PDB file of C-alpha atoms in Angstrom:
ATOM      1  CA  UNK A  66       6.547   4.286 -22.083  1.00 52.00           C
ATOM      2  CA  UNK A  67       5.496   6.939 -19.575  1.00 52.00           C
ATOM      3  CA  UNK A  68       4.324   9.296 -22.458  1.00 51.00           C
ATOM      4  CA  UNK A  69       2.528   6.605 -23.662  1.00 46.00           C
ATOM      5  CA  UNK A  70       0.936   5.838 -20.353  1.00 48.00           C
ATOM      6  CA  UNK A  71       0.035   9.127 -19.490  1.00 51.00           C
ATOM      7  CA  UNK A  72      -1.002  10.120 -22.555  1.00 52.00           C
ATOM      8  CA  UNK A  73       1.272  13.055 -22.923  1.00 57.00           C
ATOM      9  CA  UNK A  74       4.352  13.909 -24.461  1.00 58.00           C
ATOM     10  CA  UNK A  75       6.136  14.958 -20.830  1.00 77.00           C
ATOM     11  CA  UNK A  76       8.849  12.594 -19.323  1.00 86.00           C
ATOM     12  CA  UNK A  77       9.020  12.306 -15.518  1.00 92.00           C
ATOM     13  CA  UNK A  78      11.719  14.981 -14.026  1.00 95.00           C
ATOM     14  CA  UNK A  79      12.488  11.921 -11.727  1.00 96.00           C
ATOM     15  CA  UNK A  80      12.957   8.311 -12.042  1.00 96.00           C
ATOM     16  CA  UNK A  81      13.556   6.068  -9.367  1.00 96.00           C
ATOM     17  CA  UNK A  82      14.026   2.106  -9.335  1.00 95.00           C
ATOM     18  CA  UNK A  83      12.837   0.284  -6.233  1.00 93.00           C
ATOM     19  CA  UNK A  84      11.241  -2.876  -4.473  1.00 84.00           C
ATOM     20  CA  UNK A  85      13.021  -6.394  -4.382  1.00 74.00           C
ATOM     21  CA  UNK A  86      14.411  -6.215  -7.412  1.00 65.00           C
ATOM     22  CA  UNK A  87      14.626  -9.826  -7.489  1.00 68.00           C
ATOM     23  CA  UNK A  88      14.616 -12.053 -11.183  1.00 65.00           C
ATOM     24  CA  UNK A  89      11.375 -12.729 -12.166  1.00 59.00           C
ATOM     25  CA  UNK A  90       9.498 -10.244  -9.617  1.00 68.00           C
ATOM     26  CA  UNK A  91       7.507  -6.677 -10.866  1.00 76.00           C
ATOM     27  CA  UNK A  92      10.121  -3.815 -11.415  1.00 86.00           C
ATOM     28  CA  UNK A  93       8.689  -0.908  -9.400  1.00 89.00           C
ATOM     29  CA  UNK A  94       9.532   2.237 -10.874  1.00 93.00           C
ATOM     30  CA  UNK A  95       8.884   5.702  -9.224  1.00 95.00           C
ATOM     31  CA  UNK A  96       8.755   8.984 -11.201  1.00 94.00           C
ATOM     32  CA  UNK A  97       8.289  12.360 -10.030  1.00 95.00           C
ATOM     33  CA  UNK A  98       6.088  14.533 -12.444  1.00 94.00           C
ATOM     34  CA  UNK A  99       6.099  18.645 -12.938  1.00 90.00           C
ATOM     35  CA  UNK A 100       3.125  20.650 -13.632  1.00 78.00           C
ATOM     36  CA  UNK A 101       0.806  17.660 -14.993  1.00 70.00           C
ATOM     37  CA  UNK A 102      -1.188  15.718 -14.079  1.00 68.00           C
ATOM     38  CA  UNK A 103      -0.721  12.168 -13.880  1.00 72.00           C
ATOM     39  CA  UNK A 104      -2.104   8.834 -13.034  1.00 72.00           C
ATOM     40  CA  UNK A 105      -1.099   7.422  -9.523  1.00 76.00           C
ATOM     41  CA  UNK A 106      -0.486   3.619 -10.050  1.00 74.00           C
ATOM     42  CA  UNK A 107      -0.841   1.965 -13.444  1.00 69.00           C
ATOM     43  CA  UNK A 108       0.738  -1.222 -13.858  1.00 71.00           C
ATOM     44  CA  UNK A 109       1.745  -2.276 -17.072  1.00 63.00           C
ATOM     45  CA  UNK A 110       3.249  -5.889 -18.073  1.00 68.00           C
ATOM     46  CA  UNK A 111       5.704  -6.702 -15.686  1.00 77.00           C
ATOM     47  CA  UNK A 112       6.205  -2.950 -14.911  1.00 78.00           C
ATOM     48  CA  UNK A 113       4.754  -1.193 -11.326  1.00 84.00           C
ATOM     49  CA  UNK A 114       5.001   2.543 -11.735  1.00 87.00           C
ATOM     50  CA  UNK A 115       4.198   4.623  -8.759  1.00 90.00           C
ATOM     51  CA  UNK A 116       3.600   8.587 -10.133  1.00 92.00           C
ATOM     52  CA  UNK A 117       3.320  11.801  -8.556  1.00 93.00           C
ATOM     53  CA  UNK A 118       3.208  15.269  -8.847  1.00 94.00           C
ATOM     54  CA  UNK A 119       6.211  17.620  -7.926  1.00 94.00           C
ATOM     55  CA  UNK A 120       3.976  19.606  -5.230  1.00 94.00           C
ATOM     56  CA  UNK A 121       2.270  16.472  -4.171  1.00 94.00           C
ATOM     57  CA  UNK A 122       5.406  15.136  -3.992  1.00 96.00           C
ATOM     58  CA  UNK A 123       7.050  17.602  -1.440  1.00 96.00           C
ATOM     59  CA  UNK A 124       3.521  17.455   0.680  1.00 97.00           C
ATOM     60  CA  UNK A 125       3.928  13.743   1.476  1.00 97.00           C
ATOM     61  CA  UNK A 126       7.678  13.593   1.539  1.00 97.00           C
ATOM     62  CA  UNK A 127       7.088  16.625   4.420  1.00 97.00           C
ATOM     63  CA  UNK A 128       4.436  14.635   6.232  1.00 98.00           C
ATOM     64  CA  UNK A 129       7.474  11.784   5.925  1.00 98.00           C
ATOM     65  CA  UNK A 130       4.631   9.543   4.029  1.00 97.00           C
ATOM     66  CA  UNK A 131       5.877   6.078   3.965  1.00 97.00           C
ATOM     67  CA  UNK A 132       4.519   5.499   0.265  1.00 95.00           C
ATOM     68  CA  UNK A 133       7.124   7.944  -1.542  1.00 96.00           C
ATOM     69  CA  UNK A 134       9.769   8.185   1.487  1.00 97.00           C
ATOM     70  CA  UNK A 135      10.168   4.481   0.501  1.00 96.00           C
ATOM     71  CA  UNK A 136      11.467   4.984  -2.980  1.00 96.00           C
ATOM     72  CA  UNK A 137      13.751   8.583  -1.795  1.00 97.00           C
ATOM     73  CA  UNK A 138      15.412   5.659   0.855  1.00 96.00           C
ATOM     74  CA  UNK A 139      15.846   2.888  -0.620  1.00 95.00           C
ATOM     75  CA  UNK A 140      15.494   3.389  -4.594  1.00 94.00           C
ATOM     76  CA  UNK A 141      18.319   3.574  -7.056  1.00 95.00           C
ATOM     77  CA  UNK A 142      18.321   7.147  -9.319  1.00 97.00           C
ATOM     78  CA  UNK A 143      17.726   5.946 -12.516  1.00 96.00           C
ATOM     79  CA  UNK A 144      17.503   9.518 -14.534  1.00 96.00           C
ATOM     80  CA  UNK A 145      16.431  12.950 -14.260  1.00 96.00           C
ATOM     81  CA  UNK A 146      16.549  15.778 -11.835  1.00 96.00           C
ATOM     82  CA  UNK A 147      18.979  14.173  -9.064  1.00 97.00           C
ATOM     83  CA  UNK A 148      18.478  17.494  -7.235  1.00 97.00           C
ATOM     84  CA  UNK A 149      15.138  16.696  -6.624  1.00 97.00           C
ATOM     85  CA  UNK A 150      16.438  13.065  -5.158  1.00 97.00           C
ATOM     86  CA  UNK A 151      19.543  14.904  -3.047  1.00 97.00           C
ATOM     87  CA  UNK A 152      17.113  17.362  -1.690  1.00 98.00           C
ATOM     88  CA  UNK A 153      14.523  14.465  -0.191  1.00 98.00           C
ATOM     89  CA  UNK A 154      17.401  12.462   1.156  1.00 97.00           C
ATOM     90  CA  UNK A 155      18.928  15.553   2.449  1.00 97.00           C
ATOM     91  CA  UNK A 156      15.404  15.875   4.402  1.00 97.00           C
ATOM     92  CA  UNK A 157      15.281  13.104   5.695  1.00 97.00           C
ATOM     93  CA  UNK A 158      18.296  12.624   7.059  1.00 96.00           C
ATOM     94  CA  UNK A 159      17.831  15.856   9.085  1.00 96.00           C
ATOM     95  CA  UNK A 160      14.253  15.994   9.828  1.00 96.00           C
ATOM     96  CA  UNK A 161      11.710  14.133  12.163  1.00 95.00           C
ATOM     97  CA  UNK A 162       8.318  14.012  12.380  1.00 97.00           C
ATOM     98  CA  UNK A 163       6.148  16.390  14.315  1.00 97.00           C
ATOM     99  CA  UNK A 164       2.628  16.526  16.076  1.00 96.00           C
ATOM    100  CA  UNK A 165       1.006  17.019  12.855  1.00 98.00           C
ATOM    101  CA  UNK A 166       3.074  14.644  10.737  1.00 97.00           C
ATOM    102  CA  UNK A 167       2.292  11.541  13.274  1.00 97.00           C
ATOM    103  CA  UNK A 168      -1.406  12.994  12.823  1.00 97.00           C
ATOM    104  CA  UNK A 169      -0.797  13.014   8.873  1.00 98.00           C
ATOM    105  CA  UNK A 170       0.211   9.491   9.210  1.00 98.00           C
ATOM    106  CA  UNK A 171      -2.581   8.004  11.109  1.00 97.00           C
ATOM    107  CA  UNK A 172      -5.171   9.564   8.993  1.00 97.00           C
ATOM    108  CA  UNK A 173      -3.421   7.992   6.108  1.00 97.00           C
ATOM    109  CA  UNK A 174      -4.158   4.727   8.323  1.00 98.00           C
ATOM    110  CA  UNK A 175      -7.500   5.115   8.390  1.00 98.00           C
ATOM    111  CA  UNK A 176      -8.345   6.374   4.703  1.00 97.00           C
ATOM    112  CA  UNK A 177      -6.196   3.278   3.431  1.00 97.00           C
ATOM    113  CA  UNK A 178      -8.230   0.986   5.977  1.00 98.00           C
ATOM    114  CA  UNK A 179     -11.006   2.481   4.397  1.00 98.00           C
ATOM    115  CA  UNK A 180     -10.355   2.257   0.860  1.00 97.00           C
ATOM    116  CA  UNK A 181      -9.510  -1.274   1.478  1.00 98.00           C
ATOM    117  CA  UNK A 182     -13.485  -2.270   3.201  1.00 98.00           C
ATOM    118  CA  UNK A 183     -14.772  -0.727   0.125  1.00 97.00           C
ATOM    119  CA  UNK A 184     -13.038  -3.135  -2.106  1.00 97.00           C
ATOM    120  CA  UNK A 185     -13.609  -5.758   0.183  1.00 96.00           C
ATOM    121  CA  UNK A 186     -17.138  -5.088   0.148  1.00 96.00           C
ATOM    122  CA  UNK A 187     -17.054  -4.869  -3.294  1.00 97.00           C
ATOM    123  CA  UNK A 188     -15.553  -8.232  -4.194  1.00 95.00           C
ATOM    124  CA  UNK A 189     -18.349  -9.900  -1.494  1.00 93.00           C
ATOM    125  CA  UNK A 190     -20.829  -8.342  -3.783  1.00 95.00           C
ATOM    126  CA  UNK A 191     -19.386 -10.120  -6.913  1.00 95.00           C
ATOM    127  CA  UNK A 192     -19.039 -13.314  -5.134  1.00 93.00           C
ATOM    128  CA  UNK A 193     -22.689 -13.153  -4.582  1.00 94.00           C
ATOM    129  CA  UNK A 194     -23.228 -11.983  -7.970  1.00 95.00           C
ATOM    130  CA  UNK A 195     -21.308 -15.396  -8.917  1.00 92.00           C
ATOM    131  CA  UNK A 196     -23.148 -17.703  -7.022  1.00 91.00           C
ATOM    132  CA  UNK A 197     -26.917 -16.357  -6.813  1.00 94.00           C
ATOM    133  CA  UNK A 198     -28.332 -18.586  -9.286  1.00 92.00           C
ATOM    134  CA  UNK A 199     -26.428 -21.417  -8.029  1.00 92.00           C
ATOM    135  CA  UNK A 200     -26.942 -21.475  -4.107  1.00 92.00           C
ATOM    136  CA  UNK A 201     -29.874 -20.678  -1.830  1.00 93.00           C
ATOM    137  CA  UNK A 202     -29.920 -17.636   0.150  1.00 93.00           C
ATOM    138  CA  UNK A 203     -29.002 -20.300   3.325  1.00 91.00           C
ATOM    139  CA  UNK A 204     -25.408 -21.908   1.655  1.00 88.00           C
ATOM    140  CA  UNK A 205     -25.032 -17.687   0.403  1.00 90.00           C
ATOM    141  CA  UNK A 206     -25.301 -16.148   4.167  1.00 89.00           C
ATOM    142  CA  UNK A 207     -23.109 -18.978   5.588  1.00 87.00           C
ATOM    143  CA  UNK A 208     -20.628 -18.213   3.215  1.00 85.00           C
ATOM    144  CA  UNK A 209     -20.570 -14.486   2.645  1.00 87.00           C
ATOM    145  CA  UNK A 210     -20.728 -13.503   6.144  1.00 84.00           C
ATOM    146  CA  UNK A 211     -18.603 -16.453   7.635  1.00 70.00           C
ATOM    147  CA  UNK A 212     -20.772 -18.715   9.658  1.00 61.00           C
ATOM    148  CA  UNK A 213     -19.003 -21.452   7.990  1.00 68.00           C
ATOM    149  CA  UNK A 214     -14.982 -21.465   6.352  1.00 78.00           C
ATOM    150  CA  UNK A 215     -15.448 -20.570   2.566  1.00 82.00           C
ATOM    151  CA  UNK A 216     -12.213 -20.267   0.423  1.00 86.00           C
ATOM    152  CA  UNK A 217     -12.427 -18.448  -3.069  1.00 88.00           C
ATOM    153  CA  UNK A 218     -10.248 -16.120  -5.140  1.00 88.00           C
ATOM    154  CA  UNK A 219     -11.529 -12.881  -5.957  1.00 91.00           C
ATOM    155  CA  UNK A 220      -9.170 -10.323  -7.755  1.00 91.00           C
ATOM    156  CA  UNK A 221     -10.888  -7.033  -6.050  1.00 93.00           C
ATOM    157  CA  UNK A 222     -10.432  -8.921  -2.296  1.00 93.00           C
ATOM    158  CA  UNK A 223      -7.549  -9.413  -3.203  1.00 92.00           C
ATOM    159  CA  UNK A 224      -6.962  -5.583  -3.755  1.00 92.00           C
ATOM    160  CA  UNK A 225      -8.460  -5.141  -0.514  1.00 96.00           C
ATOM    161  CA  UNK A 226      -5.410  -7.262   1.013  1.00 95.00           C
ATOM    162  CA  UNK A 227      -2.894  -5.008  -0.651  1.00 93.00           C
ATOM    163  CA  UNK A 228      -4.641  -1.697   0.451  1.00 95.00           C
ATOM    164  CA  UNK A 229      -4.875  -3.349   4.165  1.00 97.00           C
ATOM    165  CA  UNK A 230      -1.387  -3.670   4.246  1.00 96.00           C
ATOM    166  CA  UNK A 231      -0.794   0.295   3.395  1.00 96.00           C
ATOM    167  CA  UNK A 232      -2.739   0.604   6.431  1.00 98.00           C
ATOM    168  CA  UNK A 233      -0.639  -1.241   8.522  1.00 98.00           C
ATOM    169  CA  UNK A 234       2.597   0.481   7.007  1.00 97.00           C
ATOM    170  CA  UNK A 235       1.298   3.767   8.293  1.00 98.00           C
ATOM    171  CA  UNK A 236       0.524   2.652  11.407  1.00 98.00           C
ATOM    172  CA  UNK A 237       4.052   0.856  11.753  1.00 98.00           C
ATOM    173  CA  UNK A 238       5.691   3.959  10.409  1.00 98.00           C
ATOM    174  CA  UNK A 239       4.336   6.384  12.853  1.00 97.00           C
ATOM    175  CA  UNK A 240       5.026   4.129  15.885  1.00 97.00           C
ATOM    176  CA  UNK A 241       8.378   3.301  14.534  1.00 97.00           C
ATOM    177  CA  UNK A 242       9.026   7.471  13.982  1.00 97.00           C
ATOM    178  CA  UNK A 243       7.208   8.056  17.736  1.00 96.00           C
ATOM    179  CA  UNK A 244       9.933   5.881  19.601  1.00 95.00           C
ATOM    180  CA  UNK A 245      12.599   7.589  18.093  1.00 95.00           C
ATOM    181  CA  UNK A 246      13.574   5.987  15.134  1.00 95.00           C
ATOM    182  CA  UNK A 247      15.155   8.426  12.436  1.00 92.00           C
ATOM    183  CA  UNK A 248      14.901   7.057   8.626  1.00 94.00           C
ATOM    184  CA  UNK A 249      11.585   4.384   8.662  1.00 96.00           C
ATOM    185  CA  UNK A 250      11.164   1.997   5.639  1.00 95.00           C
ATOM    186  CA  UNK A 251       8.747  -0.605   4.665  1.00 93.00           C
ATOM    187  CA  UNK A 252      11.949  -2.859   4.337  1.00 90.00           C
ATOM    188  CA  UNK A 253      13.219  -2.076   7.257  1.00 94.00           C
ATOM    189  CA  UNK A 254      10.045  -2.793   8.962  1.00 96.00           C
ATOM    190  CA  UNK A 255       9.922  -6.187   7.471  1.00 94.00           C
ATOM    191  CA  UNK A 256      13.650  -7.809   7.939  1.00 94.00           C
ATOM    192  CA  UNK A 257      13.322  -6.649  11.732  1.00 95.00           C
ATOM    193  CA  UNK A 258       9.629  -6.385  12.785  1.00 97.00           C
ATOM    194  CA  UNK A 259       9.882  -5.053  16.402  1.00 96.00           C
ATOM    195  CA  UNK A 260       6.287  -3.372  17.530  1.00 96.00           C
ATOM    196  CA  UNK A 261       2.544  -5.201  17.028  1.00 97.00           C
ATOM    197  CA  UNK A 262       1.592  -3.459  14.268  1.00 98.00           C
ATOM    198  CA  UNK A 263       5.206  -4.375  12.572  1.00 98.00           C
ATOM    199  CA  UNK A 264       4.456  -7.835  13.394  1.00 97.00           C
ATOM    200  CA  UNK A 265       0.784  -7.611  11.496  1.00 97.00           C
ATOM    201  CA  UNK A 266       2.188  -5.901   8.711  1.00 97.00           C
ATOM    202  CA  UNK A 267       4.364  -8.878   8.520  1.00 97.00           C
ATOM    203  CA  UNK A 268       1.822 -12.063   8.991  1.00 96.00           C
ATOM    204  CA  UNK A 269      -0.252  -9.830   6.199  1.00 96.00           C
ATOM    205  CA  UNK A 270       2.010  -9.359   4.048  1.00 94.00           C
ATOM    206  CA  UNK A 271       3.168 -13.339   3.962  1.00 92.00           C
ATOM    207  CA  UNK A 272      -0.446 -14.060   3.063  1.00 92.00           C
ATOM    208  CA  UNK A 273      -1.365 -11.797   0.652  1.00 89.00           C
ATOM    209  CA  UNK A 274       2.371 -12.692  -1.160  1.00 87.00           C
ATOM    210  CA  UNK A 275       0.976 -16.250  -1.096  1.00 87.00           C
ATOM    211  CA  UNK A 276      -1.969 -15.720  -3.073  1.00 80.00           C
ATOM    212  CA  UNK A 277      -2.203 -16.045  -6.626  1.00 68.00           C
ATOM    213  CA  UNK A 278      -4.747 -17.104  -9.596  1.00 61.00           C
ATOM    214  CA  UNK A 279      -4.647 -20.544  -8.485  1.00 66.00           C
ATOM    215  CA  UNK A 280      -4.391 -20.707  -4.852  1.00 74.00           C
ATOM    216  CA  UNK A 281      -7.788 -19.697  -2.427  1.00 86.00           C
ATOM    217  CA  UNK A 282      -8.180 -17.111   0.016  1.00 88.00           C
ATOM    218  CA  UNK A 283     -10.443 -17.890   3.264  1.00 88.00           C
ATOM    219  CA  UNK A 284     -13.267 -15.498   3.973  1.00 88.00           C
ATOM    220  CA  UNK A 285     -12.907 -16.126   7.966  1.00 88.00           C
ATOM    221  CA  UNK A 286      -9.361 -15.248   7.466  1.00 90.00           C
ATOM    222  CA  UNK A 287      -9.639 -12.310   5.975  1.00 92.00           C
ATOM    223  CA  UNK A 288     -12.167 -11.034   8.320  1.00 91.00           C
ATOM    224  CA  UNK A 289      -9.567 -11.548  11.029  1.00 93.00           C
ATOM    225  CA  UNK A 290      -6.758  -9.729   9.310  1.00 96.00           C
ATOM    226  CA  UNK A 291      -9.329  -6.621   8.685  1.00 97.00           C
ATOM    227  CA  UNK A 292     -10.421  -6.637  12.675  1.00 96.00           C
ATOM    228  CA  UNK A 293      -7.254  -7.002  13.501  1.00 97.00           C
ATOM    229  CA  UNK A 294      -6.270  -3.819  11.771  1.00 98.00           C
ATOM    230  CA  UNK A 295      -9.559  -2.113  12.883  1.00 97.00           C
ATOM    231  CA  UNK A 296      -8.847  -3.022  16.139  1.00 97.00           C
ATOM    232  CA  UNK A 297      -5.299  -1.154  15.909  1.00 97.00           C
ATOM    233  CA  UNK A 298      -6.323   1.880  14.246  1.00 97.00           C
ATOM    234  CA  UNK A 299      -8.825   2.048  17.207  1.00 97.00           C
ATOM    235  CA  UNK A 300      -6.331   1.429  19.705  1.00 95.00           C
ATOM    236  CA  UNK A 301      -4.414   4.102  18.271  1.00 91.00           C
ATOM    237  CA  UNK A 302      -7.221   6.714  18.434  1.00 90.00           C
ATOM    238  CA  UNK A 303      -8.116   5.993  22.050  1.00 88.00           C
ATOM    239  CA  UNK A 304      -4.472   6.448  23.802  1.00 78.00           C
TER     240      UNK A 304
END
């Protein structure tokens, strides 16, 4: 499948199984590649595969990146290289963060905040797209930028959600790794929420997980959750 995917004959040097791994929920599969180059995220029928690079690998494992310390945590080996998995836990387990770790991780706050306003901004732009031969430019402005409640669905804000919540898992992380705390993960973070941005990661998460093809999202609500996080990252910068 990953050959396939990839569009090369090389199989991943790592494979990892992680997430819920509930019945009837995406598998999330993580594989470690060497010396190619590979596509990050492709999802594929019921299938979530996170890939990476060996080097890249290392880099973010070193900066204790949230993203692919998840999988090294709380994944099950699945095949290949177990070095390469005994290794990361190994580092880990008797490592912390630094200065410029904490600094790696807030950055990675702020790019994935960033990434997420584009496709936020993106999906608005669609909406309008949607509705510009059907509304005048009053009933558009009140909608698009939230005088008035306007529920919708809209795949790419939708993306936007997801991203937003990377944002708020780096931002959890590094607090979490500041007071002390030794191995951080996204499920730890969410069976025991403890600090404010653990407890927006949370209220985020629980809407975007409601959200589907059939059920709405609410412009005015999504505005909040995206100042909210602005309003952290900021916080963040200024102490």
């Amino acid at each position: 499948m990953t050959s396939y995917l990839n569009k090369n004959s090389n199989p991943p040097d790592l494979g990892i199984l992680y997430g819920s791994r509930k019945e009837g929920k995406d598998i999330d599969l993580f594989f470690v590649f060497k010396g190619i180059p590979v596509q990050k995220n492709i999802v594929y029928n019921q299938f979530d595969l996170s890939q990476i690079k060996f080097n890249d690998f290392q880099f973010r494992l070193e900066n204790f990146d949230i993203e692919y310390t998840e999988p090294i945590l709380t994944g099950e080996y699945l095949f290949g290289d177990i070095e390469i998995l005994k290794k990361a836990k190994e580092f880990l387990k008797t490592s912390k963060p630094n200065k410029e770790n904490l600094n790696y991780l807030s950055k990675r706050a702020l790019e994935t905040y960033l990434q997420a306003e584009v496709f936020y901004a993106q999906g608005k732009n669609e909406l309008f797209n949607e509705k510009v031969n059907e509304e005048n430019f009053k009933d558009l402005t009140s909608k698009l930028l939230t005088v008035e409640d306007f529920d919708f669905y809209c795949p790419r804000i939708l993306k936007s959600l997801s991203l937003l919540t990377y944002s708020l898992s780096y931002l959890a992380s590094k607090k979490r790794y500041s007071n002390g705390e030794k191995q951080v993960t996204f499920k730890g973070i969410l069976n025991k929420p403890i600090t404010k941005y653990d407890k927006a990661l949370v209220n985020l998460i629980r809407y975007f997980k409601s959200k589907n093809e059939i059920s709405k999202m609410n412009m005015s609500k999504i505005n909040q959750y995206f100042a909210n996080t602005k309003n952290l990252l900021i916080g963040q910068a200024t102490n």
